[in-house]
PDB file of C-alpha atoms in Angstrom:
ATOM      1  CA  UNK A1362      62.397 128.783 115.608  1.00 46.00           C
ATOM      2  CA  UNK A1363      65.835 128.549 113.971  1.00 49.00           C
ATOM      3  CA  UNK A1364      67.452 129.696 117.380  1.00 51.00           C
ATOM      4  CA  UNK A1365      65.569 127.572 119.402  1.00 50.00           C
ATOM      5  CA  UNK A1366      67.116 124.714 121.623  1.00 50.00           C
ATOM      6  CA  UNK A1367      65.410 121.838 119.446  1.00 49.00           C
ATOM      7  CA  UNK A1368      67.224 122.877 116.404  1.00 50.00           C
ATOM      8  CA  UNK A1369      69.621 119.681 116.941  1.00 52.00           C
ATOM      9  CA  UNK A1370      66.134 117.905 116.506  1.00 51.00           C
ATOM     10  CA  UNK A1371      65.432 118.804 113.071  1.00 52.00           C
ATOM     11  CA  UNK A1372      66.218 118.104 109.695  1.00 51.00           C
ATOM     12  CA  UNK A1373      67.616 121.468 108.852  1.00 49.00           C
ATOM     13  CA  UNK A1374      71.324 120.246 108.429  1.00 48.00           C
ATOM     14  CA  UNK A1375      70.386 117.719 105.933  1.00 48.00           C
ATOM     15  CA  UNK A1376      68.844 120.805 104.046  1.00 47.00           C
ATOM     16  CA  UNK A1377      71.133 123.038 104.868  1.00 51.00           C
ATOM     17  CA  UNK A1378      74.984 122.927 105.253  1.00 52.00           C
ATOM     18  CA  UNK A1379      76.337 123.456 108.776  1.00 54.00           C
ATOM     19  CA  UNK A1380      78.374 126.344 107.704  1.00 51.00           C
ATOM     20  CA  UNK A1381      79.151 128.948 105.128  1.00 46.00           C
ATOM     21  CA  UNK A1382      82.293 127.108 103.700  1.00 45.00           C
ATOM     22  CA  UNK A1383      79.928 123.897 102.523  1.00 43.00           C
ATOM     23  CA  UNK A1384      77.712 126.671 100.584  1.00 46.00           C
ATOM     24  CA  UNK A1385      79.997 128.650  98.860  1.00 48.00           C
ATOM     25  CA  UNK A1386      77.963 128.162  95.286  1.00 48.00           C
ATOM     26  CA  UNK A1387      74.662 129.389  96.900  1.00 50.00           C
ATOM     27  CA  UNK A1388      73.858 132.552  96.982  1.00 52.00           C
ATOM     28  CA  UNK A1389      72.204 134.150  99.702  1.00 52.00           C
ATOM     29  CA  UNK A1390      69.454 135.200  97.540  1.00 51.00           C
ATOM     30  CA  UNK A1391      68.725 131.659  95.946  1.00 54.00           C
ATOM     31  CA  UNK A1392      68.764 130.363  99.966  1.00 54.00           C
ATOM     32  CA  UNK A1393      65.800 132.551 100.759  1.00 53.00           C
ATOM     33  CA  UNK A1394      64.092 131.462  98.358  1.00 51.00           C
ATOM     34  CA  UNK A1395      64.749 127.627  98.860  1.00 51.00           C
ATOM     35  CA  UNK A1396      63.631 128.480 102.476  1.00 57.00           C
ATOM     36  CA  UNK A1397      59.995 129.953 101.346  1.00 59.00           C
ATOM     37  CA  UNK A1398      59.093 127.698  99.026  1.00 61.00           C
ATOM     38  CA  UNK A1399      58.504 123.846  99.270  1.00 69.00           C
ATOM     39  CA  UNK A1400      59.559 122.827  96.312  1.00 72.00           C
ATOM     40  CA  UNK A1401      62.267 121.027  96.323  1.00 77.00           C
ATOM     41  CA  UNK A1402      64.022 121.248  92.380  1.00 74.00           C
ATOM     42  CA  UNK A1403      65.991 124.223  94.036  1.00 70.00           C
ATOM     43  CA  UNK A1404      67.941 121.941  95.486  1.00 71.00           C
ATOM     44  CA  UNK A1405      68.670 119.540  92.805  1.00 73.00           C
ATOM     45  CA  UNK A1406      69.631 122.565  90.109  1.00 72.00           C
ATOM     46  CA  UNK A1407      72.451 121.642  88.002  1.00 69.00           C
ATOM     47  CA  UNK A1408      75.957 122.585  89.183  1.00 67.00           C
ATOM     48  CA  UNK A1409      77.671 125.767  88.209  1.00 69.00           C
ATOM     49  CA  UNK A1410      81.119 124.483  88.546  1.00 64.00           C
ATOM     50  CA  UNK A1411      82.279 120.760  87.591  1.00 59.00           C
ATOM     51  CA  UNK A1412      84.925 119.383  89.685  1.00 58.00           C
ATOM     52  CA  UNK A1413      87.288 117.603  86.676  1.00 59.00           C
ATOM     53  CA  UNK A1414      88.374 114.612  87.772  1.00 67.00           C
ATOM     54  CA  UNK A1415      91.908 113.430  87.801  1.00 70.00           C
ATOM     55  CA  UNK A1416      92.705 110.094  85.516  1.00 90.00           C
ATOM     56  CA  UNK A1417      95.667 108.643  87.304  1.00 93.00           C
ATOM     57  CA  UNK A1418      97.901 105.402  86.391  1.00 94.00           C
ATOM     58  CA  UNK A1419      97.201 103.722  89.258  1.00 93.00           C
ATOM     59  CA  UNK A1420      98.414  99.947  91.045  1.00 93.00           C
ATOM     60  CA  UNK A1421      95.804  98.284  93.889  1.00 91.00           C
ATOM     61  CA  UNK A1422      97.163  95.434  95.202  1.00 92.00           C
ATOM     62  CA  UNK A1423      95.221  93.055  98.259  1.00 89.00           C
ATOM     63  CA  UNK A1424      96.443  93.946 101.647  1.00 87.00           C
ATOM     64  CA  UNK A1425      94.933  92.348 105.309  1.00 83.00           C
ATOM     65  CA  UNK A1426      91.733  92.580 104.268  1.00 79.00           C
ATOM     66  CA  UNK A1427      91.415  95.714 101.615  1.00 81.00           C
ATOM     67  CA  UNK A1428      93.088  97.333  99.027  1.00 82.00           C
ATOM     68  CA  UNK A1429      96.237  99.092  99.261  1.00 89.00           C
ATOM     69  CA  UNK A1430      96.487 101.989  95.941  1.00 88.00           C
ATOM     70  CA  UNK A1431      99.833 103.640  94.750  1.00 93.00           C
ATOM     71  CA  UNK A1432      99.020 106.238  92.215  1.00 93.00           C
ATOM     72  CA  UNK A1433     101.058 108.709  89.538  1.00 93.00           C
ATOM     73  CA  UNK A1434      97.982 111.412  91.367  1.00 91.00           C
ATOM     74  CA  UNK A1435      99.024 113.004  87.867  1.00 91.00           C
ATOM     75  CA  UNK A1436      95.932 113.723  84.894  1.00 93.00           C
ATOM     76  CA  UNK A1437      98.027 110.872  82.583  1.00 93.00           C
ATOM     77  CA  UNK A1438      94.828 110.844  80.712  1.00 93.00           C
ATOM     78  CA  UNK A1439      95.868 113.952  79.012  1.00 92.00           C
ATOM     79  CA  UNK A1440      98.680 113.007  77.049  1.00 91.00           C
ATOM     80  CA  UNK A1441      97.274 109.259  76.895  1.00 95.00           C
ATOM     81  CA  UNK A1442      96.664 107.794  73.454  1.00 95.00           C
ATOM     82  CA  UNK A1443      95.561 104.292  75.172  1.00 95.00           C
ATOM     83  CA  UNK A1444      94.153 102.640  78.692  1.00 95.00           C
ATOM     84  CA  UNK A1445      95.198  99.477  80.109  1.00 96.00           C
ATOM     85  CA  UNK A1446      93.002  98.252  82.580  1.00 95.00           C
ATOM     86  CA  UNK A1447      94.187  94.798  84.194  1.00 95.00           C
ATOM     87  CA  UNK A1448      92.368  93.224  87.323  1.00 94.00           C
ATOM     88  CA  UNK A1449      93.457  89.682  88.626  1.00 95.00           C
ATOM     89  CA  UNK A1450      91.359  87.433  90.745  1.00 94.00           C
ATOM     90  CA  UNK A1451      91.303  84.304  93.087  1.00 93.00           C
ATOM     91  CA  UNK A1452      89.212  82.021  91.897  1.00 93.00           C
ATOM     92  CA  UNK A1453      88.177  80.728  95.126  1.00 93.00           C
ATOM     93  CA  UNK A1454      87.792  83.967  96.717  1.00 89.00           C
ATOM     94  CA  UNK A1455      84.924  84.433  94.264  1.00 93.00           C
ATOM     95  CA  UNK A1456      83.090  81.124  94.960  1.00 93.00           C
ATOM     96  CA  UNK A1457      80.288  82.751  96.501  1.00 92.00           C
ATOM     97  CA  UNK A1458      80.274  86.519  95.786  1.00 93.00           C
ATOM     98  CA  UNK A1459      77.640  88.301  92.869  1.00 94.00           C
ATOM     99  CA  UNK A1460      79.822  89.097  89.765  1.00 92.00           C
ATOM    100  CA  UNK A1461      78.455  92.747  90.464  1.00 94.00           C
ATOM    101  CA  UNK A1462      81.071  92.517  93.255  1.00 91.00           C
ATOM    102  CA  UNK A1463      83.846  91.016  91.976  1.00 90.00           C
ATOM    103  CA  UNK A1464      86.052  94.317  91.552  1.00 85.00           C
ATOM    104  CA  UNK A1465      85.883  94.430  95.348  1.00 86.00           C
ATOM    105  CA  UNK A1466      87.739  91.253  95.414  1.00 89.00           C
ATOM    106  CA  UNK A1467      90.744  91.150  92.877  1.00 91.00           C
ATOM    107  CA  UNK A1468      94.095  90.608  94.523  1.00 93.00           C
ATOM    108  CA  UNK A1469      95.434  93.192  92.031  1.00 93.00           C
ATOM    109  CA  UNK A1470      93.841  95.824  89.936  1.00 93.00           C
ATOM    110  CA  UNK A1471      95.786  98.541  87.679  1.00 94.00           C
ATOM    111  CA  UNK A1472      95.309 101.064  85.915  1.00 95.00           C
ATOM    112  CA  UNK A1473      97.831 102.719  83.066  1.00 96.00           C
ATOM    113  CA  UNK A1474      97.435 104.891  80.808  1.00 96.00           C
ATOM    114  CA  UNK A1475      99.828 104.861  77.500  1.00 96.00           C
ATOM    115  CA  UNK A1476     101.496 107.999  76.103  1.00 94.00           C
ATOM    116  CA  UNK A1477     101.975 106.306  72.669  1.00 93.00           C
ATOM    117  CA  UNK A1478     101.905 102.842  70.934  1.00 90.00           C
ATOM    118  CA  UNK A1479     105.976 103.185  71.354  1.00 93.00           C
ATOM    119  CA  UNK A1480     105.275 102.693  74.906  1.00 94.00           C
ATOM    120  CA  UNK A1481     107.556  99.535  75.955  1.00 96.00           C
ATOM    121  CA  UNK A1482     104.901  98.525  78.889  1.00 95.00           C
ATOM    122  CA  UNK A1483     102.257  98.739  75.854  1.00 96.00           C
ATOM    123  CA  UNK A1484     104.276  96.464  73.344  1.00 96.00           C
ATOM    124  CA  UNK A1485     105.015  93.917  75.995  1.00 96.00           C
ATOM    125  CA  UNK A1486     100.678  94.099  76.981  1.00 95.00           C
ATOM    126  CA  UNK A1487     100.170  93.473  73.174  1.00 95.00           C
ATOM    127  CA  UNK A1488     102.582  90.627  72.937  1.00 97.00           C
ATOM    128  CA  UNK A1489     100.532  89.119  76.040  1.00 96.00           C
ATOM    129  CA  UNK A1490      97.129  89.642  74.573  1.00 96.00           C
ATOM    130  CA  UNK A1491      98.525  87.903  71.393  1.00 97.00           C
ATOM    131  CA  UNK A1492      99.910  85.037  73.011  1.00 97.00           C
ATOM    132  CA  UNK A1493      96.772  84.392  74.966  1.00 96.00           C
ATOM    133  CA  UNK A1494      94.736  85.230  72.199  1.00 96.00           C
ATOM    134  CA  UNK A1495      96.916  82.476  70.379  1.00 96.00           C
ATOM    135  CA  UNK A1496      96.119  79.482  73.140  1.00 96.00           C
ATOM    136  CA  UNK A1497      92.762  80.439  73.241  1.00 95.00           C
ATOM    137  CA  UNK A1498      92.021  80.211  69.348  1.00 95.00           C
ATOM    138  CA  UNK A1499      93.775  76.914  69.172  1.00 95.00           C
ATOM    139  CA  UNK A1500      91.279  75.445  71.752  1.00 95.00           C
ATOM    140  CA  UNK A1501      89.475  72.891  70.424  1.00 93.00           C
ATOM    141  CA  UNK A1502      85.827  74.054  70.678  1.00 94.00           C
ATOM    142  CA  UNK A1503      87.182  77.666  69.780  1.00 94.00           C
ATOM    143  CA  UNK A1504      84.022  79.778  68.679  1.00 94.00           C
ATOM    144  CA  UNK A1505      84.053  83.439  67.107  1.00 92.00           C
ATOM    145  CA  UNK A1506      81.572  86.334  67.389  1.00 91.00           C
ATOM    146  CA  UNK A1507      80.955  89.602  66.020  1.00 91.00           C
ATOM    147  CA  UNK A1508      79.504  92.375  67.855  1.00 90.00           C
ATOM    148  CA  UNK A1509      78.577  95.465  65.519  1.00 90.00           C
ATOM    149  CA  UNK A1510      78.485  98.249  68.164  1.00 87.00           C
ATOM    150  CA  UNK A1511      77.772 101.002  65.277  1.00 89.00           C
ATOM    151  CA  UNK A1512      74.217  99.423  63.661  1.00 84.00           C
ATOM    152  CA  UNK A1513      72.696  98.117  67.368  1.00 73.00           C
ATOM    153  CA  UNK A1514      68.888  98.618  67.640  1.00 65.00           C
ATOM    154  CA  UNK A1515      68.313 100.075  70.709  1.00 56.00           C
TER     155      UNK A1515
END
């Protein structure tokens, strides 16, 4: 049946990849096997090989519609001692959107990642936390909390 003209009809490519190249980590052996029995853990085994992703510095800025991305396309999580993560929103744009789904709408998201606390784009990000930190502690209402990440029931 596998050269038969109905084989467009079937579910065989979602099983199986359309050609050698998208099965180069099975081996010919383990897709017999798959093929005779109906179980179907075979399929979900665990990886031999992890693809390692990249950690890029990265810049995403709002363009007609989407997101436009510059990136270092560099591992800069290597060498990095710290992460700055920065994403800046409309406030109307958000009127009616789940915050689930707010990263989908920030006019600019980025992405660095610091070599060392010498860093001069890392001194000037702690003199802005501190300033803001500053306004908002000499709010009127100002309230503190602890959060003890280390002794959490779970």
């Amino acid at each position: 049946m596998e050269n038969s003209p109905n084989d467009e009809y079937t579910l065989k490519h979602f099983y199986y990849p359309l050609n050698i190249s998208d099965d180069q980590d099975m081996s010919d052996n383990k897709k017999t096997a798959m093929r005779r029995s109906n179980s179907i853990d075979a399929f979900f085994e665990k990886q031999k090989k992890k693809k390692r992703q990249s950690k890029s510095s990265c810049v995403a800025q709002a363009s007609d519609g989407g997101l436009s991305y510059i990136s270092s396309n560099d591992d800069d999580s290597i060498s990095a001692t710290h992460l700055i993560k920065i994403d800046i929103y409309d406030m109307k744009s958000l009127k009616d959107v789940s915050p689930l789904e707010y990263w989908k709408y920030a006019d600019l998201r980025l992405k660095y990642y610091v070599e060392s606390a010498g860093d001069k784009h890392y001194q000037s990000m702690r003199d802005i936390i501190y300033n803001i930190t500053k306004q908002i502690a000499g709010k009127h209402d100002c309230k503190k909390y602890f959060i003890d990440r280390d002794n959490q029931k779970q």
